[in-house]
XYZ file of C-alpha atoms in Angstrom:
421
model
C 37.775 13.755 0.060
C 36.475 17.121 -0.990
C 36.254 17.807 -4.673
C 38.725 20.356 -5.880
C 36.424 22.409 -8.042
C 34.462 25.619 -8.093
C 31.620 24.064 -6.103
C 33.418 25.088 -2.898
C 32.559 28.726 -3.559
C 28.857 28.043 -4.088
C 26.320 28.553 -1.284
C 25.930 25.385 0.777
C 22.241 25.024 -0.083
C 23.056 24.601 -3.782
C 25.055 21.436 -3.130
C 23.265 18.232 -4.029
C 23.924 16.363 -0.794
C 22.515 19.274 1.253
C 19.371 19.355 -0.885
C 18.971 15.578 -0.570
C 19.404 15.787 3.224
C 16.736 18.501 3.442
C 14.440 16.400 1.223
C 14.933 13.354 3.461
C 14.076 15.408 6.556
C 10.943 16.814 4.906
C 9.930 13.327 3.781
C 10.254 11.954 7.312
C 8.263 14.899 8.670
C 5.450 14.457 6.154
C 5.348 10.708 6.751
C 4.973 11.293 10.475
C 2.367 14.074 10.248
C 0.232 12.894 7.329
C 0.780 9.256 6.416
C -1.941 9.154 3.742
C -0.506 12.084 1.837
C 3.025 10.733 2.325
C 2.093 7.394 0.756
C 0.798 9.303 -2.275
C 4.331 10.667 -2.756
C 5.548 7.203 -3.819
C 5.483 8.001 -7.591
C 8.086 10.730 -7.013
C 10.604 8.244 -5.672
C 9.718 5.499 -8.137
C 9.861 7.919 -11.055
C 13.344 9.126 -10.150
C 14.639 5.569 -9.755
C 13.204 4.670 -13.161
C 14.879 7.689 -14.730
C 18.244 6.588 -13.375
C 17.727 2.938 -14.334
C 16.790 4.105 -17.821
C 20.286 5.570 -18.215
C 22.303 2.760 -16.600
C 22.418 0.639 -19.775
C 23.801 3.438 -21.999
C 26.254 4.505 -19.264
C 27.654 0.986 -18.882
C 27.767 0.387 -22.647
C 29.590 3.597 -23.503
C 32.037 3.299 -20.610
C 32.945 -0.350 -21.179
C 33.148 -0.107 -24.970
C 35.209 3.079 -24.868
C 37.588 1.602 -22.315
C 38.124 -1.796 -23.935
C 38.454 -0.422 -27.460
C 41.286 1.770 -26.205
C 43.202 -1.111 -24.618
C 46.214 -2.355 -26.531
C 46.498 -5.638 -24.596
C 43.328 -7.725 -24.977
C 44.530 -10.202 -22.354
C 44.172 -7.404 -19.870
C 40.372 -7.543 -20.060
C 40.365 -11.166 -18.945
C 42.992 -10.526 -16.292
C 41.107 -7.605 -14.777
C 37.820 -9.503 -14.879
C 39.380 -12.537 -13.203
C 41.007 -10.480 -10.456
C 37.770 -8.579 -9.852
C 35.682 -11.754 -9.531
C 38.245 -13.245 -7.144
C 38.200 -10.090 -5.007
C 34.371 -10.022 -5.046
C 34.135 -13.640 -3.954
C 36.618 -13.273 -1.096
C 35.135 -10.058 0.339
C 31.458 -11.047 -0.046
C 32.182 -14.467 1.489
C 33.833 -12.678 4.408
C 30.668 -10.574 4.739
C 28.528 -13.734 4.824
C 30.766 -15.184 7.530
C 30.610 -11.992 9.589
C 26.802 -12.007 9.432
C 26.790 -15.642 10.568
C 29.191 -15.026 13.468
C 27.450 -11.856 14.723
C 24.058 -13.552 14.448
C 25.282 -16.396 16.653
C 27.009 -14.141 19.170
C 24.379 -11.410 19.646
C 21.354 -13.623 18.814
C 18.902 -10.839 17.878
C 15.985 -13.303 17.597
C 16.108 -14.601 21.159
C 13.051 -13.869 23.278
C 10.462 -13.672 20.491
C 9.173 -17.232 21.077
C 6.996 -17.049 17.979
C 4.763 -19.966 17.031
C 5.347 -20.411 13.300
C 1.834 -21.823 12.877
C 0.370 -18.479 13.946
C 2.177 -16.536 11.216
C 0.572 -15.612 7.906
C 2.691 -17.263 5.217
C 0.461 -15.799 2.488
C 1.907 -12.339 3.095
C 5.406 -13.679 2.469
C 4.457 -15.634 -0.646
C 2.584 -12.643 -2.072
C 5.694 -10.504 -1.640
C 8.255 -12.996 -2.867
C 6.260 -15.418 -4.970
C 6.276 -13.198 -8.029
C 10.034 -13.667 -8.314
C 11.582 -16.956 -9.360
C 14.804 -18.202 -7.851
C 17.042 -19.246 -10.724
C 19.355 -22.224 -10.683
C 22.986 -21.799 -11.661
C 22.386 -22.905 -15.264
C 19.360 -20.626 -15.671
C 21.285 -17.748 -14.118
C 24.132 -18.145 -16.602
C 21.726 -18.425 -19.540
C 19.969 -15.254 -18.395
C 23.231 -13.360 -18.898
C 22.930 -14.040 -22.632
C 20.155 -11.865 -24.127
C 17.922 -13.059 -26.956
C 18.919 -10.013 -28.995
C 21.222 -7.034 -28.532
C 18.186 -4.807 -28.030
C 16.806 -7.240 -25.443
C 19.911 -6.686 -23.283
C 18.988 -3.028 -22.878
C 15.202 -3.480 -22.837
C 15.122 -5.654 -19.692
C 17.385 -3.366 -17.680
C 19.618 -6.158 -16.308
C 23.252 -5.114 -15.975
C 25.025 -8.387 -16.794
C 23.588 -8.827 -20.333
C 24.551 -5.204 -21.057
C 28.095 -5.881 -19.820
C 28.325 -8.964 -22.051
C 27.219 -7.051 -25.152
C 29.525 -4.158 -24.253
C 32.578 -6.394 -23.818
C 31.955 -8.164 -27.132
C 31.463 -4.864 -28.953
C 34.521 -3.314 -27.315
C 36.702 -6.317 -28.201
C 35.476 -6.163 -31.796
C 36.352 -2.464 -32.089
C 39.763 -3.060 -30.551
C 40.464 -5.934 -32.967
C 39.504 -3.830 -35.981
C 41.832 -1.046 -34.929
C 41.953 2.155 -37.029
C 39.266 0.866 -39.397
C 36.631 1.450 -36.725
C 38.056 4.659 -35.331
C 34.955 6.663 -36.377
C 32.749 4.238 -34.421
C 35.004 4.508 -31.374
C 34.853 8.296 -31.553
C 31.065 8.085 -31.849
C 30.826 5.918 -28.711
C 33.083 8.354 -26.826
C 30.881 11.274 -27.861
C 27.748 9.328 -26.930
C 29.276 8.669 -23.523
C 29.707 12.396 -22.882
C 26.091 12.960 -23.938
C 24.810 10.195 -21.651
C 26.650 11.588 -18.619
C 25.289 15.032 -19.442
C 21.821 13.489 -19.307
C 22.707 11.878 -15.956
C 23.763 15.264 -14.573
C 20.436 16.711 -15.670
C 18.423 13.885 -14.101
C 20.389 14.206 -10.856
C 18.933 17.687 -10.387
C 15.698 15.886 -9.525
C 17.403 13.740 -6.861
C 15.949 15.783 -3.945
C 12.441 15.274 -5.343
C 13.016 11.526 -5.627
C 14.544 11.357 -2.150
C 11.586 13.231 -0.673
C 9.037 10.950 -2.321
C 10.822 7.724 -1.380
C 11.387 8.682 2.257
C 7.877 10.095 2.715
C 6.386 6.858 1.396
C 8.563 4.681 3.626
C 7.702 6.537 6.834
C 4.058 7.039 5.833
C 3.446 3.387 5.006
C 5.495 1.602 7.639
C 5.852 4.280 10.313
C 8.645 4.625 12.794
C 6.557 2.454 15.117
C 7.290 -0.550 12.890
C 10.863 -0.452 14.147
C 9.962 -0.956 17.809
C 9.488 -4.728 18.194
C 12.439 -5.534 15.937
C 14.830 -2.806 17.003
C 17.405 -5.358 18.201
C 17.644 -6.950 14.748
C 17.841 -3.571 13.021
C 20.449 -2.309 15.482
C 22.522 -5.471 15.155
C 22.420 -5.310 11.372
C 23.319 -1.620 11.184
C 26.114 -2.081 13.741
C 27.533 -5.003 11.766
C 27.311 -3.029 8.510
C 29.031 -0.065 10.184
C 31.859 -2.234 11.483
C 32.250 -3.967 8.124
C 32.665 -0.645 6.312
C 35.063 0.934 8.780
C 37.051 -2.132 9.831
C 37.056 -4.530 6.876
C 36.756 -2.069 3.993
C 38.749 0.456 6.018
C 41.626 -2.001 6.354
C 41.473 -2.813 2.627
C 41.506 0.916 1.839
C 44.463 1.543 4.153
C 46.490 -1.242 2.553
C 45.620 0.204 -0.863
C 46.787 3.656 0.199
C 43.710 5.782 0.916
C 41.450 6.661 3.845
C 37.978 5.134 4.039
C 36.776 8.246 5.899
C 37.909 10.609 3.150
C 36.506 8.274 0.512
C 33.080 8.305 2.183
C 33.185 12.088 2.375
C 34.012 12.181 -1.336
C 30.925 10.105 -2.271
C 28.587 11.694 0.279
C 26.016 12.680 -2.379
C 25.726 9.051 -3.480
C 25.485 7.873 0.139
C 22.557 10.155 0.959
C 20.827 9.293 -2.308
C 21.047 5.564 -1.654
C 19.912 6.139 1.930
C 16.775 7.917 0.700
C 15.842 5.602 -2.172
C 16.975 2.251 -0.680
C 18.477 1.424 -4.077
C 22.156 1.373 -4.989
C 21.220 1.675 -8.684
C 20.478 5.368 -8.229
C 24.145 6.051 -7.449
C 25.754 3.916 -10.163
C 26.214 6.531 -12.932
C 27.568 9.300 -10.701
C 29.705 6.842 -8.706
C 31.399 5.763 -11.937
C 32.047 9.377 -12.919
C 33.484 10.196 -9.481
C 35.772 7.164 -9.487
C 37.219 8.302 -12.816
C 37.747 11.774 -11.371
C 39.385 10.133 -8.350
C 42.083 8.664 -10.594
C 40.738 5.232 -11.585
C 41.066 4.435 -15.274
C 37.883 4.404 -17.352
C 38.236 0.752 -18.522
C 38.522 -0.485 -14.947
C 35.608 1.628 -13.746
C 33.471 0.370 -16.618
C 34.242 -3.272 -15.891
C 34.464 -3.388 -12.103
C 31.553 -1.202 -10.933
C 28.700 -2.702 -13.023
C 29.942 -6.259 -12.461
C 30.318 -5.575 -8.757
C 26.670 -4.555 -8.515
C 25.823 -8.216 -9.129
C 28.785 -10.133 -7.709
C 30.062 -7.871 -4.919
C 27.045 -7.513 -2.649
C 28.640 -7.166 0.778
C 25.615 -5.607 2.493
C 23.276 -8.249 1.074
C 25.644 -10.990 2.219
C 25.630 -9.750 5.815
C 21.831 -9.534 5.728
C 21.326 -13.032 4.276
C 23.041 -15.013 7.024
C 22.018 -12.727 9.890
C 18.336 -12.631 8.890
C 18.250 -16.411 8.404
C 19.576 -16.923 11.931
C 17.108 -14.347 13.279
C 14.127 -16.238 11.853
C 15.430 -19.497 13.314
C 16.048 -17.933 16.735
C 12.690 -16.109 16.810
C 10.818 -19.366 16.083
C 12.960 -21.367 18.556
C 14.452 -23.465 15.776
C 17.796 -24.935 16.796
C 20.203 -25.149 13.884
C 23.090 -27.568 13.717
C 26.488 -26.495 12.404
C 25.774 -28.465 9.228
C 22.509 -26.580 8.657
C 24.194 -23.227 9.219
C 26.934 -24.161 6.756
C 24.222 -25.140 4.255
C 22.684 -21.659 4.605
C 26.153 -20.160 4.213
C 26.867 -22.155 1.048
C 23.543 -21.431 -0.653
C 23.712 -17.746 0.282
C 27.033 -17.526 -1.564
C 25.022 -18.114 -4.746
C 21.656 -16.478 -4.034
C 23.193 -13.256 -2.734
C 24.882 -12.653 -6.096
C 21.642 -11.867 -7.901
C 20.119 -9.743 -5.144
C 21.363 -6.222 -5.682
C 20.214 -2.745 -6.511
C 16.470 -2.676 -6.010
C 14.765 -2.781 -2.628
C 13.110 -6.148 -1.988
C 15.433 -8.324 -4.077
C 17.412 -9.431 -1.013
C 14.216 -10.457 0.796
C 13.229 -12.620 -2.156
C 16.689 -14.212 -2.298
C 16.513 -14.949 1.441
C 13.198 -16.786 1.026
C 14.896 -18.988 -1.557
C 17.868 -19.558 0.745
C 15.740 -20.667 3.688
C 14.157 -23.332 1.477
C 17.342 -25.426 1.767
C 16.762 -25.861 5.508
C 13.175 -27.151 5.928
C 13.506 -26.885 9.714
C 13.295 -23.078 9.432
C 9.672 -22.032 8.795
C 9.550 -19.719 5.777
C 6.485 -18.151 7.404
C 8.934 -16.641 9.896
C 9.965 -14.210 7.176
C 6.726 -12.380 7.963
C 8.456 -11.126 11.105
C 10.887 -8.993 9.125
C 8.687 -8.156 6.142
C 7.559 -4.870 7.702
C 11.103 -3.676 8.414
C 12.750 -4.927 5.233
C 12.536 -1.447 3.709
C 14.507 0.018 6.618
C 17.147 -2.711 6.422
C 17.444 -2.347 2.654
C 18.955 1.108 3.139
C 21.984 -0.338 4.940
C 22.264 -3.209 2.458
C 22.323 -0.857 -0.516
C 24.778 1.513 1.172
C 27.295 -1.218 1.979
C 26.925 -2.677 -1.523
C 27.626 0.687 -3.129
C 30.543 1.589 -0.842
C 32.048 -1.867 -1.294
C 32.014 -1.513 -5.068
C 33.647 1.894 -4.883
C 36.446 0.537 -2.703
C 36.830 -2.498 -4.981
C 37.334 -0.263 -8.021
C 40.108 1.739 -6.340
C 41.759 -1.507 -5.207
C 41.626 -2.999 -8.710
C 43.058 0.200 -10.177
C 45.946 -0.012 -7.714
C 46.580 -3.667 -8.542
C 46.685 -2.859 -12.252
C 48.867 0.231 -11.725
C 46.138 2.348 -13.289
C 45.446 4.589 -10.335
C 46.453 8.201 -10.867
C 48.118 8.964 -7.542
C 48.286 12.685 -8.262
C 44.513 12.893 -8.798
C 43.904 10.767 -5.722
C 46.108 13.022 -3.632
C 44.575 16.225 -5.067
C 41.041 15.166 -4.241
C 41.965 13.846 -0.831
């Protein structure tokens, strides 16, 4: 889907996705030629990601509040939220199942014959030990911030969504009395997206720094011994996007190929930074331009970043089977179903930032003592490369989900969709 705007007349090198592609290529080149200097480029990537994350809270708040306060039917908020959570659960569970099936069929871990006792478990615990796996009760309590300011200070999306929904419902209930506040939030939203557009000008710099660091630190050589796992995971992710999400898109009334072309800037940005967070603000803006209503975009996209993690789901079950196969650990059907069940919960909190999925997987493997957690050391070195596919599928899945929800709620502007396509 090509955007119908004046950007078509601009030179190709002024387009963001072209600049990001060039930056990625330069980052790979620097990482290959001068790894020490490339590693020093890490602050460029980290700085850009922090700039984007800094704006996510205000973007979500303004979008959700503005959308809900404009709704006349308050029951609609609950209905949309319920439908979205049901959709997220069905599709992400399907992704978990696909990862489990492909892992059993292709068996990417066969032939490693690794002795778990020879692996360094300290490396895994150092990487993942700093994060705590939360139980269901703790997870739910974490959604509720200590204060309104705390919701924005920690940078977690769900507490911000909770505050935004409450504030939006309050404004809607007050009606005309709070019209000045509603207008203020709308104006603030325009200002926040203007800030996002300004920050996005630095996307090529962030992409260069992130890619240079990745290649400089891990090197392309790190892919060699585990190329079968990487290939299997990328192939599965590819098939999931084009077959599963493609089928969902076709039923909804749009082409997955044209949709991917429409969000190409976000795709390349996520590919470079290994974080789907970097694409959240601009993805929301593009979905509105595509014809999705603002309230739905504000509710579905941020919530989906936590509950609709299709790429993470594929990774969780496939990587768990890989570790078992590589260490010659035979798993019964009951043990595999246990991994499947626990991953349905742990995958929900592992989104956005590179490394979160690895930490969630360590927690998942703990439910099956037969699988040596030390085996995670086998994929620690390539986790950064796999995180790119995870983040991409997560982001694409949330974009598709938003269009689907808009169609279900009859809030999809078909004329806009057709014009952009």
